[in-house]
Amino acid sequence: MSWRASQVRANACGSTVLVWRSVSKDRRLPIFWAGALLALVACASIAGIEDPDPANGGDAGSPDGGVQPGDGISITPESVTITTSCTGSGESRYITLTNQTDADTTYELQIPEGSAFALRDASDASTPTLKGTLAAKQVLIVYLRVTATTAGTYSGQIIARVGERVTQLPVVVTVSGGSLALSPTLIDFGEVRKDTNSPTQVVQLENTGTEKVNVIGFEAVGGSGTDFTTSLASGSLVLDPGAKTDVTTMFVAGPPGPQITTAFEPRTETPTCGALPKLTLKGTRVNQDVTVNPVLLNFGEVDCSSAGGTTRTISISNYSGGLVPFTVSTASTRYSVDPPSGTVPAANGNTPGKVDVVVTLKAVGAALDTYNDTIEVSTTGPQAKTTTVALSLKTVGATISVQPTTLTGFGGDEIESFTVKNTGNKFIYLQHTSSDSSSFRLVNNSDSSPLYPGISLGVSVKFVAQGNGQRSATITTTRRDTPVLSLFPSSAALCEPAAVVTATAKR
């Protein structure tokens, strides 16, 4: 008698629920047993129970199209692809372990930490590990559950150990949908002369998802929004995955008064993954002769180890009839200012005198962090005044860690594995190369999809040397360019040197 699992259709998160049943060998006398079903995710829903669909994972009783970690032992299918939507229903997938021998064998299924999916056990719990005994002539079906909720494509694998043999099954999870991001999310126009429009400030809107998003415009959240304007470059537009566009903002003319703050969010024709990003605009209209704006300079995301060169501008406006001396200083070593001092010309009628101070970002290091600094702008007339301008910067990229860094003891199947994890804050495409591929060959080298932050991916190395003697090689993991046909933007910068694993074996 063998155990099989039935399927509850996928819910909106792409997850399924298991019902285990026992089936006699002649398959004529099914005995049904259903345990309590527990939905472990908030959006779980049950649509009905049915037998597994071979198209969703392979025929449970057949090794065809799968891998054979040992004689009489098969795992199907040989790779798994799961597609789910963050706004709708998704697919369910399962793998099948079949023991066609007359002897029991042990099995263990493992998923690397940080993967975009999990295994489901008999109690419907998500787990990274399942192990037990696969009895003679037994068939075991194990379902997978998508755990990633951010739109994107994630590469992963299941490490299957059956008896003494280890096999890797590549898994690709795609969470489909559009997703929007704004940079920066806050614009502070500072002090603006009454009855005068502020200089415009530009915000970048990006589709970080996997499907197109039709952006109609922006609308105020919890307010009238009449004190500010937000405009897309083309009024409305369709953003492809990875595409960016500029949003122009302005603090419009009005009477003096207290600081005004209004939040805006984009309007879209169809839902997107996650909440829509909010853009906060603030400013103060003043009745004074000298103004400094904006008071917040956001340099956004900058690649690690960048040479710098990005600039932002601070405007000093003089509405008085006399000259206004100024000085600009900063304690930060990340920026330079030009000019550091000078004189603002007098106003010409209703047109103010003006000086633009250019703030330039210097080269940044490999460390990934968010940096907040300040610049002080001091003016000495008509009234002495110091305005503090905030500067923000986020360095981005990928950092790669490998574990273990040494592979030895290539056993019966002559395969050893290491795990690659992206500990940075941007996805990256990777490539793995062996310094001696005639002795150590890469197996299941899944590098066709980006490796997202926090996600781990297993890489298998097989000892294939023909002659006797000891062999060694280095397996190097480095960045590679985004595939030409990919929908994703450029692969992130690699912030640290390539990761290296040493493999050693002897015949």
Short mmCIF file of C-alpha atoms in Angstrom, two decimals:
data_model
loop_
_atom_site.label_atom_id
_atom_site.label_comp_id
_atom_site.label_asym_id
_atom_site.label_seq_id
_atom_site.Cartn_x
_atom_site.Cartn_y
_atom_site.Cartn_z
CA MET A 1 0.00 0.00 0.00
CA SER A 2 1.29 3.45 -0.86
CA TRP A 3 0.42 6.97 0.21
CA ARG A 4 -0.61 9.68 -2.21
CA ALA A 5 -1.70 13.27 -1.81
CA SER A 6 -4.70 14.94 -3.32
CA GLN A 7 -4.72 18.58 -4.32
CA VAL A 8 -6.76 21.58 -3.26
CA ARG A 9 -6.73 24.08 -6.08
CA ALA A 10 -4.32 26.99 -5.81
CA ASN A 11 -5.52 30.09 -4.06
CA ALA A 12 -4.65 33.69 -4.95
CA CYS A 13 -1.18 33.25 -3.47
CA GLY A 14 -0.40 30.16 -5.55
CA SER A 15 -0.56 27.83 -2.55
CA THR A 16 -2.29 24.46 -2.21
CA VAL A 17 -3.47 22.24 0.64
CA LEU A 18 -2.67 18.54 0.96
CA VAL A 19 -5.01 15.66 1.70
CA TRP A 20 -3.21 12.37 2.07
CA ARG A 21 -4.82 9.07 1.12
CA SER A 22 -3.72 5.45 1.03
CA VAL A 23 -4.13 3.42 -2.14
CA SER A 24 -3.94 -0.36 -2.43
CA LYS A 25 -1.44 -1.72 -4.92
CA ASP A 26 -4.12 -2.93 -7.31
CA ARG A 27 -5.70 0.58 -7.07
CA ARG A 28 -9.21 -0.94 -6.88
CA LEU A 29 -9.97 -0.35 -3.20
CA PRO A 30 -9.15 3.23 -2.25
CA ILE A 31 -9.44 4.07 1.44
CA PHE A 32 -9.78 7.82 2.02
CA TRP A 33 -8.48 9.64 5.04
CA ALA A 34 -8.63 13.40 5.33
CA GLY A 35 -6.95 15.25 8.19
CA ALA A 36 -7.66 18.76 9.35
CA LEU A 37 -6.76 21.31 6.74
CA LEU A 38 -4.97 24.37 8.02
CA ALA A 39 -4.31 27.35 5.75
CA LEU A 40 -1.02 28.84 6.82
CA VAL A 41 -1.24 31.94 4.71
CA ALA A 42 -3.68 34.77 5.20
CA CYS A 43 -5.07 34.60 1.69
CA ALA A 44 -5.62 30.80 1.55
CA SER A 45 -8.87 29.59 0.01
CA ILE A 46 -10.22 26.13 -0.75
CA ALA A 47 -11.93 25.56 -4.08
CA GLY A 48 -12.21 21.77 -4.14
CA ILE A 49 -10.31 18.49 -3.89
CA GLU A 50 -9.07 16.50 -6.84
CA ASP A 51 -6.42 13.98 -7.80
CA PRO A 52 -3.05 15.41 -8.82
CA ASP A 53 -2.92 16.56 -12.42
CA PRO A 54 0.05 14.98 -14.21
CA ALA A 55 0.54 18.20 -16.15
CA ASN A 56 1.28 19.93 -12.86
CA GLY A 57 4.13 17.72 -11.77
CA GLY A 58 4.45 14.47 -13.68
CA ASP A 59 2.77 11.07 -13.45
CA ALA A 60 3.10 9.83 -9.87
CA GLY A 61 3.65 6.26 -11.01
CA SER A 62 6.11 6.81 -13.82
CA PRO A 63 9.80 7.82 -13.76
CA ASP A 64 9.63 9.10 -17.33
CA GLY A 65 10.88 12.66 -17.73
CA GLY A 66 12.46 12.70 -14.27
CA VAL A 67 15.78 11.92 -12.65
CA GLN A 68 16.98 8.62 -11.20
CA PRO A 69 19.16 9.09 -8.12
CA GLY A 70 19.51 5.30 -7.87
CA ASP A 71 18.49 2.05 -9.56
CA GLY A 72 14.74 1.70 -9.23
CA ILE A 73 14.40 5.15 -7.62
CA SER A 74 13.00 8.06 -9.60
CA ILE A 75 12.03 11.67 -8.98
CA THR A 76 9.70 13.44 -11.37
CA PRO A 77 9.71 15.91 -12.96
CA GLU A 78 13.40 16.71 -13.47
CA SER A 79 12.70 20.44 -13.03
CA VAL A 80 9.79 22.51 -11.74
CA THR A 81 8.39 25.81 -12.98
CA ILE A 82 5.73 27.61 -10.94
CA THR A 83 3.87 30.71 -12.06
CA THR A 84 1.61 32.61 -9.71
CA SER A 85 0.04 36.04 -9.66
CA CYS A 86 0.16 38.44 -6.75
CA THR A 87 -3.34 39.61 -7.70
CA GLY A 88 -5.01 36.39 -8.83
CA SER A 89 -4.86 32.61 -8.88
CA GLY A 90 -1.70 30.63 -9.40
CA GLU A 91 -0.53 27.17 -10.27
CA SER A 92 0.20 24.26 -7.97
CA ARG A 93 3.16 22.00 -8.52
CA TYR A 94 4.40 18.81 -6.93
CA ILE A 95 7.22 16.32 -7.22
CA THR A 96 6.93 12.55 -7.07
CA LEU A 97 9.37 10.13 -5.46
CA THR A 98 8.95 6.53 -6.64
CA ASN A 99 10.64 3.47 -5.13
CA GLN A 100 10.25 0.58 -7.57
CA THR A 101 12.66 -1.66 -5.68
CA ASP A 102 11.86 -4.36 -3.13
CA ALA A 103 13.74 -2.59 -0.33
CA ASP A 104 12.94 0.43 1.81
CA THR A 105 15.15 3.50 1.44
CA THR A 106 15.51 6.78 3.28
CA TYR A 107 14.88 10.16 1.69
CA GLU A 108 15.44 13.80 2.62
CA LEU A 109 14.29 16.86 0.67
CA GLN A 110 15.89 20.22 1.45
CA ILE A 111 15.35 23.76 0.20
CA PRO A 112 18.13 26.35 0.72
CA GLU A 113 17.45 29.17 3.15
CA GLY A 114 15.86 32.24 1.59
CA SER A 115 14.19 30.35 -1.26
CA ALA A 116 10.99 31.65 -2.85
CA PHE A 117 9.07 28.47 -2.13
CA ALA A 118 8.63 25.83 0.56
CA LEU A 119 7.70 22.17 0.84
CA ARG A 120 4.33 21.18 2.29
CA ASP A 121 4.12 18.36 4.79
CA ALA A 122 1.17 16.06 5.55
CA SER A 123 -0.25 18.54 8.08
CA ASP A 124 -0.17 21.37 5.50
CA ALA A 125 2.72 23.13 7.21
CA SER A 126 5.40 24.90 5.19
CA THR A 127 8.84 23.46 5.81
CA PRO A 128 12.29 23.65 4.21
CA THR A 129 12.98 19.98 4.98
CA LEU A 130 11.07 16.72 4.62
CA LYS A 131 12.57 13.34 5.44
CA GLY A 132 11.46 9.82 6.12
CA THR A 133 11.45 6.33 4.72
CA LEU A 134 10.30 5.53 1.22
CA ALA A 135 8.98 2.00 1.47
CA ALA A 136 9.42 -0.60 -1.24
CA LYS A 137 7.05 -0.02 -4.18
CA GLN A 138 5.95 3.26 -2.59
CA VAL A 139 5.03 6.49 -4.35
CA LEU A 140 5.30 9.78 -2.46
CA ILE A 141 3.89 13.09 -3.74
CA VAL A 142 5.10 16.34 -2.21
CA TYR A 143 3.56 19.71 -3.07
CA LEU A 144 5.39 23.02 -3.25
CA ARG A 145 4.12 26.35 -1.92
CA VAL A 146 5.19 29.74 -3.24
CA THR A 147 6.31 32.00 -0.39
CA ALA A 148 7.55 35.01 -2.39
CA THR A 149 5.04 37.87 -2.62
CA THR A 150 7.10 40.38 -4.61
CA ALA A 151 6.77 40.31 -8.39
CA GLY A 152 9.79 38.73 -10.02
CA THR A 153 11.39 35.49 -11.17
CA TYR A 154 13.30 33.46 -8.60
CA SER A 155 15.68 30.57 -9.21
CA GLY A 156 16.01 27.84 -6.62
CA GLN A 157 16.31 24.13 -6.20
CA ILE A 158 15.30 21.10 -4.20
CA ILE A 159 18.20 19.04 -2.90
CA ALA A 160 17.00 15.44 -2.80
CA ARG A 161 18.97 12.82 -0.90
CA VAL A 162 17.66 9.29 -1.50
CA GLY A 163 19.70 6.66 0.21
CA GLU A 164 23.30 7.76 -0.23
CA ARG A 165 22.73 9.67 -3.47
CA VAL A 166 22.11 13.39 -3.83
CA THR A 167 20.17 14.95 -6.71
CA GLN A 168 19.24 18.55 -7.41
CA LEU A 169 15.97 19.59 -9.02
CA PRO A 170 15.98 23.14 -10.44
CA VAL A 171 12.93 25.21 -9.49
CA VAL A 172 11.92 28.51 -11.10
CA VAL A 173 9.20 30.57 -9.41
CA THR A 174 7.61 33.50 -11.21
CA VAL A 175 5.36 35.89 -9.32
CA SER A 176 3.67 37.91 -12.04
CA GLY A 177 2.26 41.39 -11.81
CA GLY A 178 3.23 45.02 -12.06
CA SER A 179 4.79 46.86 -9.14
CA LEU A 180 5.63 50.56 -8.80
CA ALA A 181 8.38 52.31 -6.85
CA LEU A 182 9.20 56.01 -6.39
CA SER A 183 12.58 57.60 -5.77
CA PRO A 184 12.70 59.76 -3.78
CA THR A 185 9.47 59.40 -1.80
CA LEU A 186 9.79 62.83 -0.13
CA ILE A 187 10.33 66.28 -1.65
CA ASP A 188 10.77 69.25 0.71
CA PHE A 189 10.66 72.49 -1.26
CA GLY A 190 11.72 74.42 1.83
CA GLU A 191 10.93 78.14 2.01
CA VAL A 192 9.40 79.59 -1.15
CA ARG A 193 8.67 83.28 -1.66
CA LYS A 194 4.94 84.03 -1.37
CA ASP A 195 2.96 84.28 -4.62
CA THR A 196 5.83 82.57 -6.46
CA ASN A 197 6.06 79.09 -7.96
CA SER A 198 8.92 76.99 -6.65
CA PRO A 199 11.58 75.51 -8.91
CA THR A 200 10.45 72.09 -10.15
CA GLN A 201 11.74 68.87 -8.62
CA VAL A 202 11.86 65.53 -10.42
CA VAL A 203 10.87 62.14 -8.99
CA GLN A 204 11.55 58.83 -10.72
CA LEU A 205 8.72 56.28 -11.11
CA GLU A 206 9.78 52.71 -11.89
CA ASN A 207 7.94 49.48 -12.70
CA THR A 208 9.78 46.90 -10.60
CA GLY A 209 7.35 44.11 -11.50
CA THR A 210 7.07 41.59 -14.32
CA GLU A 211 4.04 42.94 -16.19
CA LYS A 212 3.14 46.27 -17.79
CA VAL A 213 1.47 48.96 -15.69
CA ASN A 214 -0.73 51.66 -17.20
CA VAL A 215 -0.17 54.78 -15.07
CA ILE A 216 -2.94 57.35 -15.46
CA GLY A 217 -1.58 60.05 -13.18
CA PHE A 218 -1.23 61.02 -9.52
CA GLU A 219 -3.87 61.93 -6.98
CA ALA A 220 -3.72 63.48 -3.52
CA VAL A 221 -4.30 61.17 -0.55
CA GLY A 222 -6.36 62.71 2.24
CA GLY A 223 -6.19 66.28 0.95
CA SER A 224 -7.07 68.59 -1.93
CA GLY A 225 -3.60 68.59 -3.44
CA THR A 226 -4.09 72.09 -4.87
CA ASP A 227 -0.85 73.40 -3.33
CA PHE A 228 1.31 71.11 -5.46
CA THR A 229 1.38 69.83 -9.01
CA THR A 230 2.54 66.40 -10.15
CA SER A 231 2.80 65.61 -13.83
CA LEU A 232 4.03 62.68 -15.87
CA ALA A 233 6.19 63.43 -18.85
CA SER A 234 3.42 62.27 -21.22
CA GLY A 235 0.29 62.72 -19.09
CA SER A 236 -0.33 58.96 -18.88
CA LEU A 237 1.82 56.11 -20.03
CA VAL A 238 2.38 52.37 -20.04
CA LEU A 239 5.45 51.33 -18.08
CA ASP A 240 7.07 48.09 -19.22
CA PRO A 241 8.79 45.89 -16.61
CA GLY A 242 12.00 47.62 -15.55
CA ALA A 243 11.05 50.89 -17.26
CA LYS A 244 11.38 54.27 -15.53
CA THR A 245 9.86 57.69 -16.12
CA ASP A 246 10.20 61.15 -14.60
CA VAL A 247 7.46 62.81 -12.57
CA THR A 248 7.78 66.60 -12.32
CA THR A 249 6.56 68.26 -9.10
CA MET A 250 6.12 71.91 -8.09
CA PHE A 251 4.96 73.96 -5.07
CA VAL A 252 2.53 76.45 -6.59
CA ALA A 253 2.24 80.16 -5.80
CA GLY A 254 0.12 81.24 -2.86
CA PRO A 255 -0.06 83.40 0.28
CA PRO A 256 2.41 82.97 3.17
CA GLY A 257 1.52 80.56 5.95
CA PRO A 258 2.58 77.45 7.87
CA GLN A 259 4.25 74.46 6.28
CA ILE A 260 1.99 72.47 3.94
CA THR A 261 2.32 68.70 3.49
CA THR A 262 0.39 66.58 1.00
CA ALA A 263 0.79 62.91 0.03
CA PHE A 264 0.19 61.67 -3.51
CA GLU A 265 0.04 58.22 -5.03
CA PRO A 266 -0.05 57.02 -8.64
CA ARG A 267 -3.32 55.95 -10.23
CA THR A 268 -3.29 52.82 -12.38
CA GLU A 269 -5.83 51.13 -14.62
CA THR A 270 -5.26 47.71 -13.06
CA PRO A 271 -4.16 46.53 -9.59
CA THR A 272 -0.46 46.13 -8.87
CA CYS A 273 1.52 43.90 -6.55
CA GLY A 274 1.57 45.35 -3.05
CA ALA A 275 0.51 48.81 -1.96
CA LEU A 276 1.00 51.75 -4.27
CA PRO A 277 3.98 53.94 -3.27
CA LYS A 278 3.28 57.34 -1.74
CA LEU A 279 5.02 60.59 -2.61
CA THR A 280 5.08 63.23 0.14
CA LEU A 281 5.46 66.87 -0.90
CA LYS A 282 5.98 69.68 1.58
CA GLY A 283 6.89 73.36 1.54
CA THR A 284 6.43 76.71 3.30
CA ARG A 285 5.45 80.01 1.66
CA VAL A 286 7.23 82.93 3.34
CA ASN A 287 7.24 86.71 3.20
CA GLN A 288 10.99 87.26 3.28
CA ASP A 289 13.62 88.55 0.91
CA VAL A 290 16.02 85.58 0.79
CA THR A 291 14.96 81.97 0.24
CA VAL A 292 16.93 78.73 0.00
CA ASN A 293 15.38 75.66 -1.65
CA PRO A 294 14.99 72.81 -1.78
CA VAL A 295 16.01 71.77 1.71
CA LEU A 296 16.21 68.08 0.84
CA LEU A 297 18.49 66.64 -1.83
CA ASN A 298 17.93 62.95 -2.53
CA PHE A 299 20.63 61.33 -4.65
CA GLY A 300 18.56 58.17 -4.82
CA GLU A 301 20.12 54.79 -5.45
CA VAL A 302 23.75 54.73 -6.53
CA ASP A 303 25.68 51.62 -7.55
CA CYS A 304 28.28 50.46 -5.05
CA SER A 305 31.84 51.41 -6.03
CA SER A 306 30.44 54.11 -8.34
CA ALA A 307 32.79 56.86 -9.48
CA GLY A 308 30.18 59.43 -8.46
CA GLY A 309 29.46 62.54 -10.48
CA THR A 310 25.71 62.80 -9.81
CA THR A 311 24.68 66.40 -9.10
CA ARG A 312 21.87 68.24 -7.35
CA THR A 313 21.22 71.98 -7.15
CA ILE A 314 20.40 74.37 -4.28
CA SER A 315 18.95 77.72 -5.34
CA ILE A 316 19.52 80.90 -3.30
CA SER A 317 17.06 83.63 -4.36
CA ASN A 318 17.31 87.30 -3.40
CA TYR A 319 14.17 89.47 -3.65
CA SER A 320 15.79 92.50 -1.97
CA GLY A 321 17.42 95.51 -3.59
CA GLY A 322 20.86 94.80 -2.11
CA LEU A 323 23.58 92.17 -2.50
CA VAL A 324 23.43 89.11 -0.21
CA PRO A 325 26.72 87.35 0.72
CA PHE A 326 26.50 83.58 1.34
CA THR A 327 28.65 80.61 2.36
CA VAL A 328 28.02 76.88 1.90
CA SER A 329 29.69 74.23 4.06
CA THR A 330 29.38 70.53 4.86
CA ALA A 331 31.14 68.17 7.21
CA SER A 332 30.52 65.26 4.84
CA THR A 333 33.36 63.89 2.73
CA ARG A 334 30.88 62.37 0.25
CA TYR A 335 30.04 65.64 -1.51
CA SER A 336 31.63 68.75 -2.98
CA VAL A 337 29.89 72.14 -3.38
CA ASP A 338 30.43 74.82 -6.03
CA PRO A 339 30.60 77.70 -5.37
CA PRO A 340 31.36 77.38 -1.64
CA SER A 341 30.76 81.12 -1.18
CA GLY A 342 29.85 84.26 -3.09
CA THR A 343 27.25 86.99 -3.45
CA VAL A 344 23.66 86.76 -4.64
CA PRO A 345 22.79 89.65 -7.00
CA ALA A 346 20.05 92.12 -6.10
CA ALA A 347 16.54 91.69 -7.50
CA ASN A 348 15.67 93.31 -10.81
CA GLY A 349 12.14 94.50 -10.22
CA ASN A 350 10.02 91.41 -9.55
CA THR A 351 12.75 89.10 -10.78
CA PRO A 352 14.96 87.86 -7.94
CA GLY A 353 18.72 87.62 -8.10
CA LYS A 354 19.75 83.99 -8.02
CA VAL A 355 22.76 81.74 -7.45
CA ASP A 356 22.67 77.98 -8.01
CA VAL A 357 24.98 75.93 -5.78
CA VAL A 358 25.87 72.59 -7.39
CA VAL A 359 26.32 69.66 -5.00
CA THR A 360 28.31 66.80 -6.56
CA LEU A 361 28.52 63.24 -5.27
CA LYS A 362 32.06 61.89 -4.97
CA ALA A 363 33.08 58.26 -5.51
CA VAL A 364 31.32 55.79 -3.21
CA GLY A 365 32.72 52.61 -1.71
CA ALA A 366 31.61 48.99 -1.77
CA ALA A 367 29.58 49.13 1.45
CA LEU A 368 25.80 48.97 1.09
CA ASP A 369 24.07 51.49 3.31
CA THR A 370 21.83 54.56 3.49
CA TYR A 371 23.70 57.78 4.20
CA ASN A 372 22.20 60.98 5.57
CA ASP A 373 24.25 64.19 5.61
CA THR A 374 23.64 67.94 5.79
CA ILE A 375 24.80 71.13 4.11
CA GLU A 376 24.63 74.53 5.82
CA VAL A 377 23.77 77.57 3.68
CA SER A 378 24.41 80.86 5.52
CA THR A 379 23.30 84.28 4.26
CA THR A 380 24.13 87.61 5.94
CA GLY A 381 21.51 90.02 4.63
CA PRO A 382 18.96 91.54 4.85
CA GLN A 383 18.72 89.28 7.94
CA ALA A 384 21.43 86.81 8.91
CA LYS A 385 20.16 83.27 8.46
CA THR A 386 21.41 79.67 8.21
CA THR A 387 19.41 77.05 6.31
CA THR A 388 20.11 73.34 6.75
CA VAL A 389 19.79 71.22 3.62
CA ALA A 390 19.48 67.45 4.13
CA LEU A 391 21.19 65.02 1.74
CA SER A 392 20.34 61.34 1.38
CA LEU A 393 21.94 58.54 -0.59
CA LYS A 394 21.49 54.78 -0.80
CA THR A 395 24.21 52.56 -2.22
CA VAL A 396 22.88 49.48 -4.00
CA GLY A 397 24.21 46.30 -5.50
CA ALA A 398 24.70 42.62 -4.85
CA THR A 399 27.07 40.91 -2.46
CA ILE A 400 27.56 37.18 -2.77
CA SER A 401 28.33 34.71 -0.02
CA VAL A 402 29.04 31.00 -0.58
CA GLN A 403 28.82 28.12 1.87
CA PRO A 404 30.84 25.99 2.19
CA THR A 405 33.96 27.40 0.57
CA THR A 406 35.62 23.99 0.28
CA LEU A 407 34.23 20.84 -1.37
CA THR A 408 35.80 17.49 -0.51
CA GLY A 409 34.74 13.89 -0.04
CA PHE A 410 33.02 13.44 -3.38
CA GLY A 411 31.12 10.25 -2.51
CA GLY A 412 29.20 7.57 -4.36
CA ASP A 413 27.49 9.92 -6.80
CA GLU A 414 30.65 12.07 -6.94
CA ILE A 415 28.57 15.23 -6.50
CA GLU A 416 29.01 17.93 -3.88
CA SER A 417 27.09 21.20 -3.57
CA PHE A 418 27.53 24.70 -2.26
CA THR A 419 24.98 27.45 -1.69
CA VAL A 420 25.19 30.94 -3.18
CA LYS A 421 23.26 33.68 -1.38
CA ASN A 422 22.70 37.28 -2.40
CA THR A 423 23.20 39.32 0.77
CA GLY A 424 22.94 42.64 -1.07
CA ASN A 425 19.90 44.76 -1.87
CA LYS A 426 19.52 44.30 -5.66
CA PHE A 427 19.09 41.26 -7.91
CA ILE A 428 22.00 40.00 -9.97
CA TYR A 429 22.61 37.51 -12.75
CA LEU A 430 25.49 35.17 -11.96
CA GLN A 431 27.74 32.79 -13.80
CA HIS A 432 29.73 29.92 -12.31
CA THR A 433 32.93 28.67 -13.91
CA SER A 434 35.30 25.82 -13.08
CA SER A 435 39.03 26.26 -13.50
CA ASP A 436 39.25 22.57 -14.48
CA SER A 437 35.98 21.48 -16.07
CA SER A 438 37.54 18.20 -17.21
CA SER A 439 37.82 17.20 -13.55
CA PHE A 440 35.03 19.19 -11.86
CA ARG A 441 31.94 19.87 -13.93
CA LEU A 442 29.07 22.12 -12.92
CA VAL A 443 25.71 20.33 -12.71
CA ASN A 444 22.30 22.04 -12.83
CA ASN A 445 24.00 25.39 -13.28
CA SER A 446 20.78 27.47 -13.01
CA ASP A 447 21.92 30.93 -14.00
CA SER A 448 19.12 31.88 -16.39
CA SER A 449 17.15 33.85 -13.78
CA PRO A 450 18.21 36.68 -11.48
CA LEU A 451 19.20 35.95 -7.90
CA TYR A 452 17.19 38.25 -5.64
CA PRO A 453 18.32 39.72 -2.30
CA GLY A 454 18.04 37.22 0.52
CA ILE A 455 17.56 34.30 -1.87
CA SER A 456 19.86 31.27 -1.90
CA LEU A 457 20.67 29.00 -4.82
CA GLY A 458 22.44 25.66 -4.74
CA VAL A 459 25.21 24.85 -7.20
CA SER A 460 26.31 21.25 -7.75
CA VAL A 461 29.78 20.15 -8.80
CA LYS A 462 30.51 16.66 -10.13
CA PHE A 463 33.91 14.99 -10.01
CA VAL A 464 34.40 13.66 -13.56
CA ALA A 465 38.17 13.13 -13.78
CA GLN A 466 39.06 10.03 -15.79
CA GLY A 467 42.53 9.16 -14.57
CA ASN A 468 43.79 8.33 -11.10
CA GLY A 469 45.32 10.90 -8.83
CA GLN A 470 44.30 13.97 -6.88
CA ARG A 471 42.59 16.88 -8.57
CA SER A 472 41.67 20.37 -7.44
CA ALA A 473 39.89 23.31 -9.01
CA THR A 474 38.35 26.63 -8.11
CA ILE A 475 34.68 27.34 -8.80
CA THR A 476 34.25 31.08 -9.32
CA THR A 477 30.93 32.91 -9.06
CA THR A 478 30.82 36.29 -10.81
CA ARG A 479 28.35 38.78 -12.22
CA ARG A 480 27.11 38.46 -15.77
CA ASP A 481 25.07 40.78 -17.94
CA THR A 482 21.30 40.49 -18.15
CA PRO A 483 20.26 38.12 -20.96
CA VAL A 484 19.33 39.95 -24.16
CA LEU A 485 15.75 38.62 -24.19
CA SER A 486 15.12 39.23 -20.49
CA LEU A 487 12.34 41.58 -19.38
CA PHE A 488 14.42 42.69 -16.43
CA PRO A 489 16.71 45.72 -16.25
CA SER A 490 20.47 45.46 -15.98
CA SER A 491 22.08 43.06 -13.56
CA ALA A 492 23.19 44.85 -10.40
CA ALA A 493 26.79 45.71 -9.68
CA LEU A 494 28.78 43.14 -7.71
CA CYS A 495 30.06 45.06 -4.71
CA GLU A 496 32.80 42.66 -3.66
CA PRO A 497 35.29 40.39 -5.44
CA ALA A 498 34.02 37.20 -7.04
CA ALA A 499 33.19 34.35 -4.63
CA VAL A 500 35.48 31.32 -4.86
CA VAL A 501 34.94 27.70 -3.80
CA THR A 502 37.79 25.17 -3.83
CA ALA A 503 37.02 21.59 -4.91
CA THR A 504 39.39 18.72 -4.15
CA ALA A 505 38.98 15.00 -4.90
CA LYS A 506 41.07 11.90 -5.58
CA ARG A 507 40.66 8.70 -7.57
#
